[in-house]
Amino acid sequence: PNEPINEENLVLERTLSQSATTIIIPQYRGSESLTFEDNMQWAAFLTAYAVLDSDEAKSYLLDFIEVHGNTFTLDQLFTSESGASDFEIAFEGSFELFFNPPCKNCAPVSSGSNPGGIGSTGQQYAYETFRSFIVEENCLEIHLPSGMDLVFTESTTERQGSITTTAHPLVENASDNEGYKIFEAAIDSELVPQVDQNYLVNRNVILVRPYRESPNCDYEAILVSDFTAFLCGQDCNG
């Protein structure tokens, strides 16, 4: 967290070879490792993908929100009394689908840079490394600025049928950031160039942001006075 923040992101279109599904995903440009913001974008994206792809993950998240409200840490979401939560099991499966596909032609992979942003060497990104970064090495939380409505019916609305994900851009007084809209059953997704306060109305949005906690998460190198001010949604003052 104390390293300089590089905010460049690239969106890459990938196609599932066994279906016509098109997935638009976060993709980092030009580095051998993910930046802090890249990891947050991926944490948000994979949270939504797991929820829309797994009935168990969806049920777990909705029950979790009933207890914890619309802001909670990734550590809380991932942990249960018996170890990994049902949600994390689905989250890890989604991670492996994008980062470490089981075969060359059965997952959203390409001949260029993989979703891990670690170049075109074919090197895999271990789930344990990613989990350690977003849960143990940093203090990250999910905020649902408009709540969450995932009750799918025959008259499912745009809100119920999709989730948009984004991350804090790590700059002071930011009003928007790019995001990724994933549709019901995780069948496809699209780039959202601008997720701002107006976009939040009647939409499911998952925001991943840092929170400060002593002694390990002071984030002095990130010149943002209040992470909660970005896309505060229903929690905005006034």
PDB file of C-alpha atoms in Angstrom:
ATOM      1  CA  PRO A   1       0.000   0.000   0.000  1.00  0.00           C
ATOM      2  CA  ASN A   2       2.962   2.368   0.446  1.00  0.00           C
ATOM      3  CA  GLU A   3       4.167   1.952  -3.131  1.00  0.00           C
ATOM      4  CA  PRO A   4       3.321   4.601  -5.759  1.00  0.00           C
ATOM      5  CA  ILE A   5      -0.138   4.082  -7.175  1.00  0.00           C
ATOM      6  CA  ASN A   6      -0.386   3.492 -10.911  1.00  0.00           C
ATOM      7  CA  GLU A   7      -3.978   4.024 -11.995  1.00  0.00           C
ATOM      8  CA  GLU A   8      -3.806   2.834 -15.613  1.00  0.00           C
ATOM      9  CA  ASN A   9      -6.265   0.108 -16.493  1.00  0.00           C
ATOM     10  CA  LEU A  10      -7.065  -1.556 -19.779  1.00  0.00           C
ATOM     11  CA  VAL A  11     -10.246  -3.370 -20.702  1.00  0.00           C
ATOM     12  CA  LEU A  12      -9.798  -6.531 -22.710  1.00  0.00           C
ATOM     13  CA  GLU A  13     -12.581  -8.404 -24.467  1.00  0.00           C
ATOM     14  CA  ARG A  14     -12.385 -12.164 -24.125  1.00  0.00           C
ATOM     15  CA  THR A  15     -14.589 -14.839 -25.621  1.00  0.00           C
ATOM     16  CA  LEU A  16     -15.502 -18.230 -24.202  1.00  0.00           C
ATOM     17  CA  SER A  17     -14.601 -20.642 -26.987  1.00  0.00           C
ATOM     18  CA  GLN A  18     -17.332 -23.107 -26.035  1.00  0.00           C
ATOM     19  CA  SER A  19     -20.086 -20.503 -26.174  1.00  0.00           C
ATOM     20  CA  ALA A  20     -20.766 -17.098 -27.638  1.00  0.00           C
ATOM     21  CA  THR A  21     -20.348 -15.445 -24.228  1.00  0.00           C
ATOM     22  CA  THR A  22     -18.383 -12.217 -24.226  1.00  0.00           C
ATOM     23  CA  ILE A  23     -16.805 -11.191 -20.936  1.00  0.00           C
ATOM     24  CA  ILE A  24     -15.373  -7.717 -20.414  1.00  0.00           C
ATOM     25  CA  ILE A  25     -12.915  -7.850 -17.537  1.00  0.00           C
ATOM     26  CA  PRO A  26     -10.402  -5.654 -15.688  1.00  0.00           C
ATOM     27  CA  GLN A  27      -7.008  -5.868 -17.336  1.00  0.00           C
ATOM     28  CA  TYR A  28      -3.799  -4.134 -16.317  1.00  0.00           C
ATOM     29  CA  ARG A  29      -1.456  -2.632 -18.918  1.00  0.00           C
ATOM     30  CA  GLY A  30       2.287  -2.854 -18.971  1.00  0.00           C
ATOM     31  CA  SER A  31       3.413  -4.267 -15.613  1.00  0.00           C
ATOM     32  CA  GLU A  32       4.442  -7.626 -14.231  1.00  0.00           C
ATOM     33  CA  SER A  33       2.151  -7.269 -11.225  1.00  0.00           C
ATOM     34  CA  LEU A  34      -1.247  -5.907 -10.335  1.00  0.00           C
ATOM     35  CA  THR A  35      -1.465  -2.454  -8.816  1.00  0.00           C
ATOM     36  CA  PHE A  36      -3.454  -1.798  -5.658  1.00  0.00           C
ATOM     37  CA  GLU A  37      -6.423  -0.490  -7.643  1.00  0.00           C
ATOM     38  CA  ASP A  38      -6.253  -3.441 -10.052  1.00  0.00           C
ATOM     39  CA  ASN A  39      -6.583  -5.858  -7.149  1.00  0.00           C
ATOM     40  CA  MET A  40      -9.597  -3.956  -5.825  1.00  0.00           C
ATOM     41  CA  GLN A  41     -11.220  -3.957  -9.271  1.00  0.00           C
ATOM     42  CA  TRP A  42     -10.700  -7.712  -9.478  1.00  0.00           C
ATOM     43  CA  ALA A  43     -12.030  -8.283  -5.952  1.00  0.00           C
ATOM     44  CA  ALA A  44     -15.230  -6.422  -6.855  1.00  0.00           C
ATOM     45  CA  PHE A  45     -15.571  -8.098 -10.256  1.00  0.00           C
ATOM     46  CA  LEU A  46     -15.066 -11.613  -8.897  1.00  0.00           C
ATOM     47  CA  THR A  47     -17.500 -10.953  -6.042  1.00  0.00           C
ATOM     48  CA  ALA A  48     -20.241 -10.099  -8.532  1.00  0.00           C
ATOM     49  CA  TYR A  49     -19.287 -12.915 -10.900  1.00  0.00           C
ATOM     50  CA  ALA A  50     -19.460 -15.482  -8.077  1.00  0.00           C
ATOM     51  CA  VAL A  51     -22.849 -14.179  -6.912  1.00  0.00           C
ATOM     52  CA  LEU A  52     -24.367 -14.275 -10.395  1.00  0.00           C
ATOM     53  CA  ASP A  53     -22.803 -17.631 -11.285  1.00  0.00           C
ATOM     54  CA  SER A  54     -23.544 -19.514  -8.044  1.00  0.00           C
ATOM     55  CA  ASP A  55     -26.880 -19.827  -6.247  1.00  0.00           C
ATOM     56  CA  GLU A  56     -25.005 -20.752  -3.065  1.00  0.00           C
ATOM     57  CA  ALA A  57     -22.880 -17.612  -3.213  1.00  0.00           C
ATOM     58  CA  LYS A  58     -25.921 -15.444  -3.943  1.00  0.00           C
ATOM     59  CA  SER A  59     -27.876 -16.857  -1.004  1.00  0.00           C
ATOM     60  CA  TYR A  60     -24.865 -16.509   1.271  1.00  0.00           C
ATOM     61  CA  LEU A  61     -24.290 -12.867   0.318  1.00  0.00           C
ATOM     62  CA  LEU A  62     -27.935 -11.847   0.705  1.00  0.00           C
ATOM     63  CA  ASP A  63     -28.126 -13.519   4.126  1.00  0.00           C
ATOM     64  CA  PHE A  64     -24.828 -11.887   5.052  1.00  0.00           C
ATOM     65  CA  ILE A  65     -26.134  -8.429   4.100  1.00  0.00           C
ATOM     66  CA  GLU A  66     -29.180  -8.954   6.332  1.00  0.00           C
ATOM     67  CA  VAL A  67     -26.822  -9.295   9.302  1.00  0.00           C
ATOM     68  CA  HIS A  68     -23.956  -6.956   8.431  1.00  0.00           C
ATOM     69  CA  GLY A  69     -25.627  -4.254   6.349  1.00  0.00           C
ATOM     70  CA  ASN A  70     -24.245  -2.676   3.178  1.00  0.00           C
ATOM     71  CA  THR A  71     -20.624  -2.200   4.291  1.00  0.00           C
ATOM     72  CA  PHE A  72     -18.408  -5.056   5.433  1.00  0.00           C
ATOM     73  CA  THR A  73     -14.837  -6.250   5.119  1.00  0.00           C
ATOM     74  CA  LEU A  74     -13.667  -8.908   2.711  1.00  0.00           C
ATOM     75  CA  ASP A  75     -12.300 -10.790   5.694  1.00  0.00           C
ATOM     76  CA  GLN A  76     -15.787 -10.945   7.228  1.00  0.00           C
ATOM     77  CA  LEU A  77     -17.323 -12.152   3.968  1.00  0.00           C
ATOM     78  CA  PHE A  78     -14.708 -14.839   3.401  1.00  0.00           C
ATOM     79  CA  THR A  79     -14.636 -16.309   6.896  1.00  0.00           C
ATOM     80  CA  SER A  80     -17.071 -18.597   8.682  1.00  0.00           C
ATOM     81  CA  GLU A  81     -16.833 -20.570  11.917  1.00  0.00           C
ATOM     82  CA  SER A  82     -15.853 -23.661   9.944  1.00  0.00           C
ATOM     83  CA  GLY A  83     -13.230 -21.928   7.788  1.00  0.00           C
ATOM     84  CA  ALA A  84     -13.811 -20.675   4.244  1.00  0.00           C
ATOM     85  CA  SER A  85     -17.386 -19.493   3.727  1.00  0.00           C
ATOM     86  CA  ASP A  86     -19.674 -20.805   0.987  1.00  0.00           C
ATOM     87  CA  PHE A  87     -19.125 -17.460  -0.679  1.00  0.00           C
ATOM     88  CA  GLU A  88     -15.342 -17.767  -0.734  1.00  0.00           C
ATOM     89  CA  ILE A  89     -15.562 -21.244  -2.248  1.00  0.00           C
ATOM     90  CA  ALA A  90     -17.498 -19.780  -5.195  1.00  0.00           C
ATOM     91  CA  PHE A  91     -15.217 -16.716  -5.290  1.00  0.00           C
ATOM     92  CA  GLU A  92     -12.134 -18.917  -5.570  1.00  0.00           C
ATOM     93  CA  GLY A  93     -13.780 -20.902  -8.365  1.00  0.00           C
ATOM     94  CA  SER A  94     -14.420 -17.677 -10.287  1.00  0.00           C
ATOM     95  CA  PHE A  95     -10.838 -16.581  -9.715  1.00  0.00           C
ATOM     96  CA  GLU A  96      -9.489 -19.846 -11.119  1.00  0.00           C
ATOM     97  CA  LEU A  97     -11.751 -19.554 -14.162  1.00  0.00           C
ATOM     98  CA  PHE A  98     -10.167 -16.239 -15.139  1.00  0.00           C
ATOM     99  CA  PHE A  99      -6.611 -16.585 -13.861  1.00  0.00           C
ATOM    100  CA  ASN A 100      -5.784 -20.296 -14.009  1.00  0.00           C
ATOM    101  CA  PRO A 101      -8.164 -21.950 -16.500  1.00  0.00           C
ATOM    102  CA  PRO A 102      -8.140 -25.755 -16.393  1.00  0.00           C
ATOM    103  CA  CYS A 103      -7.575 -26.071 -20.128  1.00  0.00           C
ATOM    104  CA  LYS A 104      -6.541 -23.752 -22.920  1.00  0.00           C
ATOM    105  CA  ASN A 105      -9.892 -23.561 -24.700  1.00  0.00           C
ATOM    106  CA  CYS A 106     -12.456 -23.791 -21.908  1.00  0.00           C
ATOM    107  CA  ALA A 107     -12.185 -20.447 -20.129  1.00  0.00           C
ATOM    108  CA  PRO A 108     -11.894 -16.721 -20.907  1.00  0.00           C
ATOM    109  CA  VAL A 109      -8.205 -16.758 -21.840  1.00  0.00           C
ATOM    110  CA  SER A 110      -6.303 -15.101 -24.673  1.00  0.00           C
ATOM    111  CA  SER A 111      -2.882 -15.341 -26.285  1.00  0.00           C
ATOM    112  CA  GLY A 112      -1.984 -11.936 -24.876  1.00  0.00           C
ATOM    113  CA  SER A 113      -1.809 -10.744 -21.294  1.00  0.00           C
ATOM    114  CA  ASN A 114      -3.894 -12.825 -18.941  1.00  0.00           C
ATOM    115  CA  PRO A 115      -6.370 -11.302 -16.474  1.00  0.00           C
ATOM    116  CA  GLY A 116      -3.691 -11.310 -13.792  1.00  0.00           C
ATOM    117  CA  GLY A 117      -1.795  -8.571 -15.610  1.00  0.00           C
ATOM    118  CA  ILE A 118       1.471 -10.498 -15.349  1.00  0.00           C
ATOM    119  CA  GLY A 119       2.443 -10.363 -18.985  1.00  0.00           C
ATOM    120  CA  SER A 120       2.225 -12.975 -21.714  1.00  0.00           C
ATOM    121  CA  THR A 121       4.582 -15.529 -20.134  1.00  0.00           C
ATOM    122  CA  GLY A 122       1.773 -17.919 -19.233  1.00  0.00           C
ATOM    123  CA  GLN A 123       2.687 -17.641 -15.566  1.00  0.00           C
ATOM    124  CA  GLN A 124      -0.257 -18.415 -13.286  1.00  0.00           C
ATOM    125  CA  TYR A 125      -1.469 -16.179 -10.478  1.00  0.00           C
ATOM    126  CA  ALA A 126      -1.991 -18.252  -7.332  1.00  0.00           C
ATOM    127  CA  TYR A 127      -5.274 -17.739  -5.502  1.00  0.00           C
ATOM    128  CA  GLU A 128      -3.425 -17.753  -2.181  1.00  0.00           C
ATOM    129  CA  THR A 129      -1.348 -14.781  -3.367  1.00  0.00           C
ATOM    130  CA  PHE A 130      -4.414 -12.813  -4.432  1.00  0.00           C
ATOM    131  CA  ARG A 131      -6.350 -13.692  -1.266  1.00  0.00           C
ATOM    132  CA  SER A 132      -3.424 -12.709   0.929  1.00  0.00           C
ATOM    133  CA  PHE A 133      -3.234  -9.310  -0.747  1.00  0.00           C
ATOM    134  CA  ILE A 134      -6.939  -8.443  -0.470  1.00  0.00           C
ATOM    135  CA  VAL A 135      -7.638 -10.016   2.946  1.00  0.00           C
ATOM    136  CA  GLU A 136      -4.433 -10.206   4.982  1.00  0.00           C
ATOM    137  CA  GLU A 137      -1.950  -7.654   3.661  1.00  0.00           C
ATOM    138  CA  ASN A 138      -4.501  -4.876   3.182  1.00  0.00           C
ATOM    139  CA  CYS A 139      -7.671  -3.613   4.798  1.00  0.00           C
ATOM    140  CA  LEU A 140     -10.380  -3.712   2.134  1.00  0.00           C
ATOM    141  CA  GLU A 141     -14.121  -3.513   2.426  1.00  0.00           C
ATOM    142  CA  ILE A 142     -17.130  -3.861   0.177  1.00  0.00           C
ATOM    143  CA  HIS A 143     -19.664  -1.060   0.075  1.00  0.00           C
ATOM    144  CA  LEU A 144     -23.056  -1.435  -1.574  1.00  0.00           C
ATOM    145  CA  PRO A 145     -24.053   2.206  -2.138  1.00  0.00           C
ATOM    146  CA  SER A 146     -27.593   1.298  -3.297  1.00  0.00           C
ATOM    147  CA  GLY A 147     -28.063  -1.959  -1.420  1.00  0.00           C
ATOM    148  CA  MET A 148     -28.559  -5.203  -3.313  1.00  0.00           C
ATOM    149  CA  ASP A 149     -31.660  -6.626  -5.003  1.00  0.00           C
ATOM    150  CA  LEU A 150     -31.156  -9.987  -6.675  1.00  0.00           C
ATOM    151  CA  VAL A 151     -34.651 -11.466  -6.603  1.00  0.00           C
ATOM    152  CA  PHE A 152     -34.923 -12.739 -10.175  1.00  0.00           C
ATOM    153  CA  THR A 153     -38.466 -13.064 -11.516  1.00  0.00           C
ATOM    154  CA  GLU A 154     -40.123 -13.163 -14.929  1.00  0.00           C
ATOM    155  CA  SER A 155     -40.328  -9.377 -14.704  1.00  0.00           C
ATOM    156  CA  THR A 156     -36.724  -8.944 -13.584  1.00  0.00           C
ATOM    157  CA  THR A 157     -35.607  -5.311 -13.829  1.00  0.00           C
ATOM    158  CA  GLU A 158     -32.211  -4.060 -14.929  1.00  0.00           C
ATOM    159  CA  ARG A 159     -31.354  -3.612 -11.259  1.00  0.00           C
ATOM    160  CA  GLN A 160     -32.234  -7.197 -10.373  1.00  0.00           C
ATOM    161  CA  GLY A 161     -30.633  -8.675 -13.459  1.00  0.00           C
ATOM    162  CA  SER A 162     -27.120  -7.271 -13.200  1.00  0.00           C
ATOM    163  CA  ILE A 163     -24.373  -6.059 -10.888  1.00  0.00           C
ATOM    164  CA  THR A 164     -21.886  -3.298 -11.683  1.00  0.00           C
ATOM    165  CA  THR A 165     -18.494  -3.415 -10.005  1.00  0.00           C
ATOM    166  CA  THR A 166     -15.863  -0.769  -9.437  1.00  0.00           C
ATOM    167  CA  ALA A 167     -13.069   0.281  -7.087  1.00  0.00           C
ATOM    168  CA  HIS A 168     -11.946   3.429  -5.349  1.00  0.00           C
ATOM    169  CA  PRO A 169      -9.666   5.299  -7.794  1.00  0.00           C
ATOM    170  CA  LEU A 170      -7.328   6.272  -4.916  1.00  0.00           C
ATOM    171  CA  VAL A 171      -7.343   9.998  -5.651  1.00  0.00           C
ATOM    172  CA  GLU A 172      -8.785  12.792  -3.536  1.00  0.00           C
ATOM    173  CA  ASN A 173     -12.237  14.169  -4.422  1.00  0.00           C
ATOM    174  CA  ALA A 174     -12.824  11.610  -7.168  1.00  0.00           C
ATOM    175  CA  SER A 175     -16.373  11.588  -8.498  1.00  0.00           C
ATOM    176  CA  ASP A 176     -16.293   8.519 -10.754  1.00  0.00           C
ATOM    177  CA  ASN A 177     -14.326   5.520 -11.925  1.00  0.00           C
ATOM    178  CA  GLU A 178     -14.747   2.944 -14.656  1.00  0.00           C
ATOM    179  CA  GLY A 179     -16.538  -0.267 -13.824  1.00  0.00           C
ATOM    180  CA  TYR A 180     -17.809  -3.558 -15.224  1.00  0.00           C
ATOM    181  CA  LYS A 181     -21.448  -4.575 -15.545  1.00  0.00           C
ATOM    182  CA  ILE A 182     -22.085  -8.317 -15.213  1.00  0.00           C
ATOM    183  CA  PHE A 183     -25.463  -9.669 -16.275  1.00  0.00           C
ATOM    184  CA  GLU A 184     -27.725 -12.313 -14.732  1.00  0.00           C
ATOM    185  CA  ALA A 185     -26.199 -15.815 -14.553  1.00  0.00           C
ATOM    186  CA  ALA A 186     -22.834 -14.226 -15.414  1.00  0.00           C
ATOM    187  CA  ILE A 187     -23.545 -14.829 -19.099  1.00  0.00           C
ATOM    188  CA  ASP A 188     -21.762 -11.690 -20.258  1.00  0.00           C
ATOM    189  CA  SER A 189     -20.452  -8.316 -19.129  1.00  0.00           C
ATOM    190  CA  GLU A 190     -19.652  -4.889 -20.459  1.00  0.00           C
ATOM    191  CA  LEU A 191     -17.460  -1.910 -19.650  1.00  0.00           C
ATOM    192  CA  VAL A 192     -19.099   0.979 -17.801  1.00  0.00           C
ATOM    193  CA  PRO A 193     -16.882   3.987 -18.580  1.00  0.00           C
ATOM    194  CA  GLN A 194     -18.254   6.130 -15.759  1.00  0.00           C
ATOM    195  CA  VAL A 195     -19.705   4.923 -12.461  1.00  0.00           C
ATOM    196  CA  ASP A 196     -20.742   7.997 -10.470  1.00  0.00           C
ATOM    197  CA  GLN A 197     -23.439   9.083  -8.025  1.00  0.00           C
ATOM    198  CA  ASN A 198     -26.060   9.375 -10.769  1.00  0.00           C
ATOM    199  CA  TYR A 199     -25.279   5.862 -12.011  1.00  0.00           C
ATOM    200  CA  LEU A 200     -26.107   4.382  -8.603  1.00  0.00           C
ATOM    201  CA  VAL A 201     -29.843   5.048  -8.862  1.00  0.00           C
ATOM    202  CA  ASN A 202     -31.788   1.772  -9.061  1.00  0.00           C
ATOM    203  CA  ARG A 203     -28.681  -0.298  -9.802  1.00  0.00           C
ATOM    204  CA  ASN A 204     -26.774  -2.962  -7.911  1.00  0.00           C
ATOM    205  CA  VAL A 205     -23.222  -1.664  -7.448  1.00  0.00           C
ATOM    206  CA  ILE A 206     -20.330  -3.334  -5.630  1.00  0.00           C
ATOM    207  CA  LEU A 207     -17.542  -0.959  -4.634  1.00  0.00           C
ATOM    208  CA  VAL A 208     -14.290  -2.179  -3.111  1.00  0.00           C
ATOM    209  CA  ARG A 209     -12.328   0.429  -1.168  1.00  0.00           C
ATOM    210  CA  PRO A 210      -9.604   0.569   1.500  1.00  0.00           C
ATOM    211  CA  TYR A 211     -10.274   1.453   5.108  1.00  0.00           C
ATOM    212  CA  ARG A 212      -7.701   2.744   7.576  1.00  0.00           C
ATOM    213  CA  GLU A 213      -6.799   0.719  10.635  1.00  0.00           C
ATOM    214  CA  SER A 214      -3.723   0.927  12.832  1.00  0.00           C
ATOM    215  CA  PRO A 215      -1.014  -0.187  12.756  1.00  0.00           C
ATOM    216  CA  ASN A 216      -0.857  -1.962   9.380  1.00  0.00           C
ATOM    217  CA  CYS A 217      -3.316  -0.013   7.242  1.00  0.00           C
ATOM    218  CA  ASP A 218      -2.543   3.673   7.682  1.00  0.00           C
ATOM    219  CA  TYR A 219      -2.196   4.171   3.891  1.00  0.00           C
ATOM    220  CA  GLU A 220      -0.162   7.342   4.392  1.00  0.00           C
ATOM    221  CA  ALA A 221       1.098   7.132   0.799  1.00  0.00           C
ATOM    222  CA  ILE A 222      -2.449   7.394  -0.565  1.00  0.00           C
ATOM    223  CA  LEU A 223      -3.467  11.039  -0.442  1.00  0.00           C
ATOM    224  CA  VAL A 224      -7.174  10.479   0.186  1.00  0.00           C
ATOM    225  CA  SER A 225      -8.583  11.926   3.402  1.00  0.00           C
ATOM    226  CA  ASP A 226     -11.814   9.912   3.460  1.00  0.00           C
ATOM    227  CA  PHE A 227     -12.257   6.749   1.408  1.00  0.00           C
ATOM    228  CA  THR A 228     -15.958   6.573   2.303  1.00  0.00           C
ATOM    229  CA  ALA A 229     -16.782   9.823   0.474  1.00  0.00           C
ATOM    230  CA  PHE A 230     -16.442   8.165  -2.947  1.00  0.00           C
ATOM    231  CA  LEU A 231     -19.769   6.768  -4.224  1.00  0.00           C
ATOM    232  CA  CYS A 232     -21.248   7.074  -0.757  1.00  0.00           C
ATOM    233  CA  GLY A 233     -24.754   6.537  -2.191  1.00  0.00           C
ATOM    234  CA  GLN A 234     -27.384   6.174   0.533  1.00  0.00           C
ATOM    235  CA  ASP A 235     -24.764   7.128   3.153  1.00  0.00           C
ATOM    236  CA  CYS A 236     -24.010  10.557   1.718  1.00  0.00           C
ATOM    237  CA  ASN A 237     -24.476  13.486   4.072  1.00  0.00           C
ATOM    238  CA  GLY A 238     -27.194  15.887   3.100  1.00  0.00           C
TER     239      GLY A 238
END
